[in-house]
Short mmCIF file of C-alpha atoms and ligand atoms in Angstrom, two decimals:
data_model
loop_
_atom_site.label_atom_id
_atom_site.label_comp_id
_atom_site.label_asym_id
_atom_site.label_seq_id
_atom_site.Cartn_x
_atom_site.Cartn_y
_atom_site.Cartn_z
CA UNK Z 1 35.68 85.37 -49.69
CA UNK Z 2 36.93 84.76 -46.24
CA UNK Z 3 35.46 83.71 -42.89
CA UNK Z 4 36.07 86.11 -40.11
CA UNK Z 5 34.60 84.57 -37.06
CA UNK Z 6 33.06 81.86 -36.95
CA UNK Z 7 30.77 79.84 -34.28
CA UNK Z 8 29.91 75.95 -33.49
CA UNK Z 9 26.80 74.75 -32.30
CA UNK Z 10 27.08 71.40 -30.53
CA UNK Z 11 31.30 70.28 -30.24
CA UNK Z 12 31.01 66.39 -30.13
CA UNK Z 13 32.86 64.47 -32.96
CA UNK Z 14 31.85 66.81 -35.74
CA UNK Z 15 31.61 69.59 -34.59
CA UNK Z 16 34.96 69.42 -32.70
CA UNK Z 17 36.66 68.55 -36.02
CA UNK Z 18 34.64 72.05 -37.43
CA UNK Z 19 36.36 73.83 -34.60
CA UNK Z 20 40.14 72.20 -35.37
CA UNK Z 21 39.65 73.00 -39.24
CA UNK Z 22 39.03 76.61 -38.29
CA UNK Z 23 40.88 77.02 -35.72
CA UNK Z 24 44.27 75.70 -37.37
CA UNK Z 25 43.03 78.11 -40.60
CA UNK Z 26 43.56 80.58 -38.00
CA UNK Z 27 39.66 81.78 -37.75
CA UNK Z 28 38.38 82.50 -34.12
CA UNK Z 29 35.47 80.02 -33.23
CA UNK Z 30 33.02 80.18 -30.52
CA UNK Z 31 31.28 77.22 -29.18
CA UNK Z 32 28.17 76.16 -27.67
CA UNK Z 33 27.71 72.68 -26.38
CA UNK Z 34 25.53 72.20 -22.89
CA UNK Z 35 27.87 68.89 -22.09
CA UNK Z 36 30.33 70.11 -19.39
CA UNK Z 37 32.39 67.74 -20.74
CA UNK Z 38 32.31 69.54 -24.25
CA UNK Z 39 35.95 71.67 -23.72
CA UNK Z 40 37.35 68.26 -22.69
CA UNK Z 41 36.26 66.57 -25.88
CA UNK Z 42 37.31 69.40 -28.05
CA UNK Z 43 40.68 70.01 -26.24
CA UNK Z 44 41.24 66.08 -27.27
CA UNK Z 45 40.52 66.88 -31.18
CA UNK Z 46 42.35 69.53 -31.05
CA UNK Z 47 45.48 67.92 -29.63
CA UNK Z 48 45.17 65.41 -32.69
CA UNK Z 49 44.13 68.00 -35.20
CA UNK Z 50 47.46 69.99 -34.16
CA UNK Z 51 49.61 66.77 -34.67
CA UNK Z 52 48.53 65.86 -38.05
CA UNK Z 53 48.38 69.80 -39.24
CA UNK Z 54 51.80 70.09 -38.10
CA UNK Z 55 52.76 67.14 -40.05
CA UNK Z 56 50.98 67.84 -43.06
CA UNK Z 57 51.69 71.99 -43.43
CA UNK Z 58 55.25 71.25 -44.19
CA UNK Z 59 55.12 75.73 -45.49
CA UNK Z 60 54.37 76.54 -42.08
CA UNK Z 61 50.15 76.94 -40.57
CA UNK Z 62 48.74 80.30 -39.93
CA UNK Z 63 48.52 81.52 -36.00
CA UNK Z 64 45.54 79.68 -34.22
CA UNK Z 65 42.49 81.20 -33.90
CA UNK Z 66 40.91 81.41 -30.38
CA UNK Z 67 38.60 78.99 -28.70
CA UNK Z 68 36.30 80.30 -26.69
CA UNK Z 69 33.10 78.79 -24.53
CA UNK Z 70 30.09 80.55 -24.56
CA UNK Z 71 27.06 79.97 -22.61
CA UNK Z 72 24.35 80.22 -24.86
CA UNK Z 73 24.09 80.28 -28.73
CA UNK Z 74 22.74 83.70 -28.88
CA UNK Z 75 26.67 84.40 -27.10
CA UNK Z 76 28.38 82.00 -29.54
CA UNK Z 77 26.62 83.18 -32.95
CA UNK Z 78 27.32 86.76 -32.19
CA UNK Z 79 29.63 88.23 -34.89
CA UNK Z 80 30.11 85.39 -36.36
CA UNK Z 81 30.10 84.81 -40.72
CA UNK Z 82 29.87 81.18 -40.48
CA UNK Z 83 27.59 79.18 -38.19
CA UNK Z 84 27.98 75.40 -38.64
CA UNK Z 85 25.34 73.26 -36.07
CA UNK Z 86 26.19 69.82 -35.37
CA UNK Z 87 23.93 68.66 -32.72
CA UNK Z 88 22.52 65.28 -32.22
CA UNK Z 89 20.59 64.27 -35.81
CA UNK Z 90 16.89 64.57 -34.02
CA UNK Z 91 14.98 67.16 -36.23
CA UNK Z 92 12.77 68.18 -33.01
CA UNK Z 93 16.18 69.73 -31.81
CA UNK Z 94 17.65 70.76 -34.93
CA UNK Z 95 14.47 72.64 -35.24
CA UNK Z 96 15.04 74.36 -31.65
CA UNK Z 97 18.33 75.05 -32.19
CA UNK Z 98 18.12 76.53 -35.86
CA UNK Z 99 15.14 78.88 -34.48
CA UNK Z 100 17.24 79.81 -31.58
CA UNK Z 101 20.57 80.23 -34.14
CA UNK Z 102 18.52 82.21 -36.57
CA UNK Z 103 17.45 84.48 -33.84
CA UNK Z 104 20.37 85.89 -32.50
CA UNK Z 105 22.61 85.33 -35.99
CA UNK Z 106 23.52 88.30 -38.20
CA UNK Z 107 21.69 89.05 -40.78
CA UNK Z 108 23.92 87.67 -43.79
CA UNK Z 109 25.37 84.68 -41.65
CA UNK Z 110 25.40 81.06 -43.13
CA UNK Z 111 23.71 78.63 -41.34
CA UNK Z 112 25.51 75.28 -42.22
CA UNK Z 113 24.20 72.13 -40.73
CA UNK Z 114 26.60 68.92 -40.68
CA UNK Z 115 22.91 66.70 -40.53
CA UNK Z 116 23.98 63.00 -42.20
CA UNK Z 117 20.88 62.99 -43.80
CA UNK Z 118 17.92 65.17 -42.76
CA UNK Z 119 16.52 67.38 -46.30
CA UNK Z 120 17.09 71.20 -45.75
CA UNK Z 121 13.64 72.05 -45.84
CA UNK Z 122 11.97 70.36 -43.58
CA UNK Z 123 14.94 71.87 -41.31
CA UNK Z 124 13.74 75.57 -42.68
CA UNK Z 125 10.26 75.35 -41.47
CA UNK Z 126 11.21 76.84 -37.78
CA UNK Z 127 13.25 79.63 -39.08
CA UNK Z 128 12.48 83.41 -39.87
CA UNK Z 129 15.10 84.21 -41.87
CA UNK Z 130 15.79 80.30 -43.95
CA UNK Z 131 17.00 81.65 -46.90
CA UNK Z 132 20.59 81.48 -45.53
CA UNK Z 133 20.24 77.74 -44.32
CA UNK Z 134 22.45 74.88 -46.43
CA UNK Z 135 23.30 71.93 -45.34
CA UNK Z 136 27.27 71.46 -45.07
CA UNK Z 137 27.85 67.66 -44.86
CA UNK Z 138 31.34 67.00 -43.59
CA UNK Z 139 33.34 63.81 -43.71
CA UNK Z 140 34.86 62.23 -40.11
CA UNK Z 141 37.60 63.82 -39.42
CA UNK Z 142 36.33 67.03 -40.51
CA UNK Z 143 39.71 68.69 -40.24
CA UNK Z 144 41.50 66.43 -43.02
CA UNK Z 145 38.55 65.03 -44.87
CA UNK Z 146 38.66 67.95 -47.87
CA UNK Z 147 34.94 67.18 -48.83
CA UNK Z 148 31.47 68.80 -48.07
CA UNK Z 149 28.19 68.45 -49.45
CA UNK Z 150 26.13 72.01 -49.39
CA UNK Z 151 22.46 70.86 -50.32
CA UNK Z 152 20.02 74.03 -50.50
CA UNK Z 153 16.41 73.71 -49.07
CA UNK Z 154 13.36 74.35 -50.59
CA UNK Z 155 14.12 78.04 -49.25
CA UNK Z 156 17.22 78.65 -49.91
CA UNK Z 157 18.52 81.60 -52.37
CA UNK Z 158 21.04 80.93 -54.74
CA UNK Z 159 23.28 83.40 -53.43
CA UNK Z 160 23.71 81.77 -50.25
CA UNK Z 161 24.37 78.46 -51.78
CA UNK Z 162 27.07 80.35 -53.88
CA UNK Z 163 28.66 82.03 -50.51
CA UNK Z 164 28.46 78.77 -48.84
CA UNK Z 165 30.42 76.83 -51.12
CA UNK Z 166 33.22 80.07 -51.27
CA UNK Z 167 33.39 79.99 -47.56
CA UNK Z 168 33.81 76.44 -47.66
CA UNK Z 169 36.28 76.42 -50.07
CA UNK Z 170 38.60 79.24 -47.93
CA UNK Z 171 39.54 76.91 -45.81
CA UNK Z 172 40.68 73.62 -47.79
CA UNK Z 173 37.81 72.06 -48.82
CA UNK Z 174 36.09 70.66 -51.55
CA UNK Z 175 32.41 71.78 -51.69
CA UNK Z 176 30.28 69.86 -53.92
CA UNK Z 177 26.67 71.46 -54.48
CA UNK Z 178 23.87 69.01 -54.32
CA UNK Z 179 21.01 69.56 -57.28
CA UNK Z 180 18.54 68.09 -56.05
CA UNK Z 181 17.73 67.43 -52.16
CA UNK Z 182 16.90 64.24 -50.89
CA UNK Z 183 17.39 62.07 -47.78
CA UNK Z 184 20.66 61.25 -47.09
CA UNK Z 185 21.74 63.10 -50.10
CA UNK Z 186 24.95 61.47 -52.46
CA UNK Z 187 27.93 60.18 -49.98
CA UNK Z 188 25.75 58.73 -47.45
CA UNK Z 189 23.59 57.10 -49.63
CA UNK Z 190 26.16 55.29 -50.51
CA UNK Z 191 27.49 54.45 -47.46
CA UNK Z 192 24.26 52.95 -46.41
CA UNK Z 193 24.26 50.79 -49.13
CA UNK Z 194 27.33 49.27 -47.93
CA UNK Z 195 26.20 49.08 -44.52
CA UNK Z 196 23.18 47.57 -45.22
CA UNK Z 197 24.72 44.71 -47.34
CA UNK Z 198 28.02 44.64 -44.79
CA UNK Z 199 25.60 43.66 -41.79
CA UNK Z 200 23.71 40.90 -43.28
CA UNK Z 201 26.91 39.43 -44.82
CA UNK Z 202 28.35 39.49 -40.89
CA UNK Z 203 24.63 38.47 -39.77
CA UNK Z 204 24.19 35.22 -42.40
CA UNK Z 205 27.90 34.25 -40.91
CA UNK Z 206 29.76 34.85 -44.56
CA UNK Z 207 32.68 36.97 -42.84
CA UNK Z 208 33.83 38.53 -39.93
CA UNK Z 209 33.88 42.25 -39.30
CA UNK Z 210 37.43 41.63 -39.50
CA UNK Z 211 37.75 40.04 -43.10
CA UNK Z 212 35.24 42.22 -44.29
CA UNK Z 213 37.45 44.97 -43.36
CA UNK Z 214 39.92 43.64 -44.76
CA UNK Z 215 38.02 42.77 -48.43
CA UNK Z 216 37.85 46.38 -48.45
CA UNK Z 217 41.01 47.98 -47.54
CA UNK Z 218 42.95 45.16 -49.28
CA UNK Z 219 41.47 46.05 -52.68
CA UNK Z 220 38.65 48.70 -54.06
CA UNK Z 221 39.18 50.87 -50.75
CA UNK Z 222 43.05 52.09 -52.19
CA UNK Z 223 41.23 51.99 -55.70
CA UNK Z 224 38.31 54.65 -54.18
CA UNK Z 225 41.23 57.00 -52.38
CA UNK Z 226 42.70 57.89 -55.91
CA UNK Z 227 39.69 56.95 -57.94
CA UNK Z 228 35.95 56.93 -57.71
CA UNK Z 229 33.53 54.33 -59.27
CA UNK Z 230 33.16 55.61 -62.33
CA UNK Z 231 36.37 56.17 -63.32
CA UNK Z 232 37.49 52.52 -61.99
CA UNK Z 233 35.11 50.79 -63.79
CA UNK Z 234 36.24 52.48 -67.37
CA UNK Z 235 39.65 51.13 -66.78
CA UNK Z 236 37.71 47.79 -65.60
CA UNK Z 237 36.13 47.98 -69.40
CA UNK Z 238 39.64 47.58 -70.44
CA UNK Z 239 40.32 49.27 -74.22
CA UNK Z 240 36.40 49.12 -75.00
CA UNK Z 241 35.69 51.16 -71.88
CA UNK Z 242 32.72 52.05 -70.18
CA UNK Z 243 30.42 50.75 -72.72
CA UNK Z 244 31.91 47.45 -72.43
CA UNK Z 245 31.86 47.43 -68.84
CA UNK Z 246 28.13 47.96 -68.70
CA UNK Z 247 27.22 45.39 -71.28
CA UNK Z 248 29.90 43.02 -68.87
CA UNK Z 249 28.28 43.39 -65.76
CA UNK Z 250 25.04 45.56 -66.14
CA UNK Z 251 22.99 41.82 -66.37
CA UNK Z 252 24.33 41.33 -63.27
CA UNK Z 253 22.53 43.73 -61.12
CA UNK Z 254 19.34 42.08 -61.84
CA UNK Z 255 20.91 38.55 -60.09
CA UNK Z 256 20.43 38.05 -56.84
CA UNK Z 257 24.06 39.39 -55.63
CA UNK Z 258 22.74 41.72 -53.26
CA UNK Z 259 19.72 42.54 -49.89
CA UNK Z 260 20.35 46.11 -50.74
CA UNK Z 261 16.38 47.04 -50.01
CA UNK Z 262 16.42 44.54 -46.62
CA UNK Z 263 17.04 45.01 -43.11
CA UNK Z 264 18.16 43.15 -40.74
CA UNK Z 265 16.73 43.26 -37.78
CA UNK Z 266 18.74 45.60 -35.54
CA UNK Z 267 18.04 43.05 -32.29
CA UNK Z 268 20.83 42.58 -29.43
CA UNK Z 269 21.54 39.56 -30.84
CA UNK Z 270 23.35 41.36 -33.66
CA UNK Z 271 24.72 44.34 -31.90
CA UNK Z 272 26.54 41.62 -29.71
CA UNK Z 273 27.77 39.62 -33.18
CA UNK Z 274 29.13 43.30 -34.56
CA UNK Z 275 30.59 44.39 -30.83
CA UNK Z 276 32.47 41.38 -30.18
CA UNK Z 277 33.79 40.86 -33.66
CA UNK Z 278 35.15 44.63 -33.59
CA UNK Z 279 36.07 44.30 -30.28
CA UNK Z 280 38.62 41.25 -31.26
CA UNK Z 281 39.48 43.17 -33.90
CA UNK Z 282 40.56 46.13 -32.42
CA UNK Z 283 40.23 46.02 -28.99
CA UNK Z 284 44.40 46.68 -28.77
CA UNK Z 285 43.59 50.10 -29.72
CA UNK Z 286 42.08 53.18 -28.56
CA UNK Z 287 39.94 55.55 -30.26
CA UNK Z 288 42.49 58.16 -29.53
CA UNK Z 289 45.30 55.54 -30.81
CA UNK Z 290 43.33 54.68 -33.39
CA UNK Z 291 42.24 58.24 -34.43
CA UNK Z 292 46.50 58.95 -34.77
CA UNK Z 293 46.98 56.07 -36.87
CA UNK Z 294 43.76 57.08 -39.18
CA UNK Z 295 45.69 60.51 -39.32
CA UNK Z 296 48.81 59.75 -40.03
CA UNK Z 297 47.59 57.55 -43.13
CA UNK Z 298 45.30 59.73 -44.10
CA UNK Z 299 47.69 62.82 -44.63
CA UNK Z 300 50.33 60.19 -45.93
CA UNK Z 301 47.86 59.04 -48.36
CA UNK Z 302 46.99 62.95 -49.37
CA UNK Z 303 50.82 63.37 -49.88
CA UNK Z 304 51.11 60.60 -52.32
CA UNK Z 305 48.31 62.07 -54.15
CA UNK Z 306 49.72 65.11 -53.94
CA UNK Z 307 52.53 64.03 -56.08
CA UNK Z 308 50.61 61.96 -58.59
CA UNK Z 309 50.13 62.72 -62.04
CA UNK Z 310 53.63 63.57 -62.89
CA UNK Z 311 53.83 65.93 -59.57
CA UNK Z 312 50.61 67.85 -60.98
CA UNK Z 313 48.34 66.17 -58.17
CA UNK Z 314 45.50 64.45 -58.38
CA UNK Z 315 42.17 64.10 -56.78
CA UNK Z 316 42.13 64.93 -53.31
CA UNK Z 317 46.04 65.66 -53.18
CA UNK Z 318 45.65 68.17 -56.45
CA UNK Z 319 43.79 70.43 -53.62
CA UNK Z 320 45.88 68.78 -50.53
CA UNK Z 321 48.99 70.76 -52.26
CA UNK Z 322 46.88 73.64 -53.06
CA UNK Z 323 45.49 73.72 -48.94
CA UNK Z 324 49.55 73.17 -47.82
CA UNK Z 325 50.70 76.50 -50.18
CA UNK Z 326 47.67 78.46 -48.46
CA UNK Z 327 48.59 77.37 -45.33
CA UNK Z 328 51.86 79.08 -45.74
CA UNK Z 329 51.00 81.74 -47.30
CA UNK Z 330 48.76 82.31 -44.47
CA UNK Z 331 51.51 81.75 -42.05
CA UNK Z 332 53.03 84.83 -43.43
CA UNK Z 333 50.76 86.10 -43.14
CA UNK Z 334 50.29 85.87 -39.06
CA UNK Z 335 53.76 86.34 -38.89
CA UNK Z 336 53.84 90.04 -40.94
CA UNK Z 337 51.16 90.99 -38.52
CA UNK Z 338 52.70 89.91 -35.06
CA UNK Z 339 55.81 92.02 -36.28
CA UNK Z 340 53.93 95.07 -37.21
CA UNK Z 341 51.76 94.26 -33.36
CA UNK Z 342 55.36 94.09 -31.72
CA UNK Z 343 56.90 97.30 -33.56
CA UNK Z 344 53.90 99.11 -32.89
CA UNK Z 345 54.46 101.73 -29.79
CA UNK Z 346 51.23 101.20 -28.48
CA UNK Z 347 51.99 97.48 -27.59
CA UNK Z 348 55.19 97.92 -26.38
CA UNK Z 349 53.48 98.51 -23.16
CA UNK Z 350 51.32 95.75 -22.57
CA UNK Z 351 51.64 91.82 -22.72
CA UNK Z 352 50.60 89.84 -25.78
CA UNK Z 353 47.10 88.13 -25.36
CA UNK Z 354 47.37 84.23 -25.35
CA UNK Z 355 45.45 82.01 -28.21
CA UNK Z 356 43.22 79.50 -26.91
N1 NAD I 401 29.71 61.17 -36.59
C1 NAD I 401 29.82 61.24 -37.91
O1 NAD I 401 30.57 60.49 -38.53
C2 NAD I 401 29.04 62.29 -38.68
C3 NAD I 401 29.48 62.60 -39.99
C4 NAD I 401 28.84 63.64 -40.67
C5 NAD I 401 27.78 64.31 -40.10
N2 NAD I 401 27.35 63.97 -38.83
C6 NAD I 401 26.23 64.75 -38.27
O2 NAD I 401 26.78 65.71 -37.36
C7 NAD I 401 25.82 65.99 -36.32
C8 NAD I 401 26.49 65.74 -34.97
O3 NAD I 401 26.91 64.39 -34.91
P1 NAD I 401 28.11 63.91 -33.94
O4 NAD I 401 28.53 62.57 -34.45
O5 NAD I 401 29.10 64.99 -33.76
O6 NAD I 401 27.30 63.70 -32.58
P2 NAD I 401 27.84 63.78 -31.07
O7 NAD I 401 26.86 63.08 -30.24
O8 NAD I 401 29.28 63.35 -31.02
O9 NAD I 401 27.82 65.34 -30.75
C9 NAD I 401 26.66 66.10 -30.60
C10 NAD I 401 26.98 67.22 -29.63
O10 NAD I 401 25.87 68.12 -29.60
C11 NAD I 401 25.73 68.57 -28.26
N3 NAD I 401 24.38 69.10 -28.05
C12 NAD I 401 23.25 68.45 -27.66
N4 NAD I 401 22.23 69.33 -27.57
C13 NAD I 401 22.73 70.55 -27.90
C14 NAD I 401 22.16 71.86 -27.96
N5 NAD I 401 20.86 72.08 -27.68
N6 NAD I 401 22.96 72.89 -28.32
C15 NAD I 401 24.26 72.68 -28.60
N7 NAD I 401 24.85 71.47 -28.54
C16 NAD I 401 24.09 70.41 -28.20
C17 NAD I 401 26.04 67.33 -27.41
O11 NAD I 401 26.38 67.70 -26.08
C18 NAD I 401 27.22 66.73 -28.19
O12 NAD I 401 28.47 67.21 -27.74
C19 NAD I 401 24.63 65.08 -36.60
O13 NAD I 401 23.66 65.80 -37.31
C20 NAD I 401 25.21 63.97 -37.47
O14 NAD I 401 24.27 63.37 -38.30
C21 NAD I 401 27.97 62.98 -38.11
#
């Protein structure tokens, strides 16, 4: 199953990256954002979208789809198979904008919404037609990041949650399917967790933003690229395994190692402690520099995993090789059909149409 056409709602960070992935997959996408500085922003994504994809589709990338603006959703949904919204996460707007999506979208359309955390349902409540809503959590930057969650409201068929995940999958990513919905649902629950404990351990003065950083990348963040938790901690277990582990370090939870269910309060006091920490940090960058450099190690570290397990792949780079070979193949593709375009008489005649 293959996406056609497709159309963004809202083109700030996420929803740019939606655009690139499609775009470079060589699907036509339509976009609605109200911020006149929305083509801007997108044009920027797409300039580092291009760079990486050209890096990383070492077969050759299918012919761009176009970008085009429209000035309205009802403009931008029209046609379209795929619908992904990723407006601001206020559910008073993702309420106005589903209702107004709904409206105008065909009638077998997904509706995917990028929300970080909001449930399904209580986005389907303002819709007529809500069996076709999922919730498609992406993964900054959404046009290298392989993975998104589709959770399924309370109204959601089956069907749709099936489609979703095969339209998902068409163009190179990893759809994981959510069985139950709740807030936040599985990766940013996690993430929170983190967060949470990261801020009061820069708040009570244990580390800087900059050493915490570097706790991380210098140890279980390269572990969690090729690995997840699960199957780190087996090999933790040593020979004994997983049971062992847990009778190691299961006591432990119940220690006070962690403020998991605290807060800190969110005061200026320390936004100013975060800001000026990550501002000495990596101030000598910016986002756009730093953006290339996230890029460029992220596809290197794809690549790596590409060839791991004896050249089989593994994790993210198993599909990684699998996205590169349909990337090709897709480039063919394009290129079968321009030739058969330029042979044919009837566009001898007239001059080829530019891609956005
Ligand atoms: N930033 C992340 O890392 C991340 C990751 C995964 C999911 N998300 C989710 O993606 C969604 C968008 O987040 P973002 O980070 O891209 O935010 P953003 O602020 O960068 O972009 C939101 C865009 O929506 C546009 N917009 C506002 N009202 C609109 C309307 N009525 N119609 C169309 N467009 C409208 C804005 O002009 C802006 O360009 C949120 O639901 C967020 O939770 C964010």
């Amino acid at each position: 199953m293959t996406i056609t056409r497709a159309a963004c709602v809202g083109g700030g960070v996420i929803g740019a990256g939606w655009v690139a992935r499609l775009a470079l997959n060589g699907i036509d996408v339509s976009i609605f954002d109200p911020d006149p500085e929305a083509k801007r922003k997108v044009g920027e994504v797409m300039k580092g979208a291009r760079r990486a994809y050209r890096r990383m589709a070492t077969n050759g990338l299918p012919r761009e789809g176009r970008i085009t603006y429209a000035k309205s959703i009802a403009e931008a949904v029209e046609g379209a198979d795929l619908i992904q919204e990723s407006v601001p996460e206020r559910l008073d707007l993702k309420h106005k904008v589903l209702a107004e999506i709904d409206a105008h979208a065909q009638r077998d359309a997904i509706i995917g919404s990028s929300t970080s955390g909001i449930k399904p349902t209580d986005m389907q409540s303002a819709m007529k037609r809500p069996q076709r809503l999922v919730v498609a959590h992406p993964f900054n930057p959404v046009y290298l990041l392989p993975l998104v969650e589709i959770v399924g409201g309370e109204k959601t068929k089956k069907k749709h949650v099936e489609r979703a995940r095969e339209l998902y999958a068409s163009i190179g990513m990893k759809p994981v399917v959510i069985r139950k919905e709740i807030e936040a649902f599985v990766g940013d629950r996690l993430l929170e967790a983190m967060w949470r404990e990261a801020l009061w351990l820069i708040k009570d003065g244990i580390c800087t933003v900059e050493e915490l950083d570097d706790i991380m990348r210098y140890s279980f963040g390269l572990r969690w690229a090729q690995m997840g938790m699960f199957q780190v901690y087996r090999i933790a277990g040593g020979e004994a395994g997983m049971r062992h582990f847990m009778a190691q370090f299961g006591p432990c939870l119940s220690w006070p190692w962690t403020k998991l269910m605290d807060v800190p309060e969110f005061n200026d006091e320390l936004v100013d402690l975060i800001a000026t920490q990550s501002d000495a940090q990596s101030g000598q960058w910016s986002i756009r520099e730093l953006e290339k450099i996230r890029d460029d190690n992220l596809v290197a570290m794809m690549e790596a995993l590409a060839r791991g397990d004896g050249g089989k792949g593994w994790g993210a780079g198993e599909l990684h090789k699998d996205y590169v070979k349909q990337l090709g193949k897709a480039a063919k593709g394009s290129k079968a059909a321009r030739k058969r375009k330029a042979e044919s008489p009837a566009n001898t005649l007239e001059p080829k149409s530019g891609k956005g």
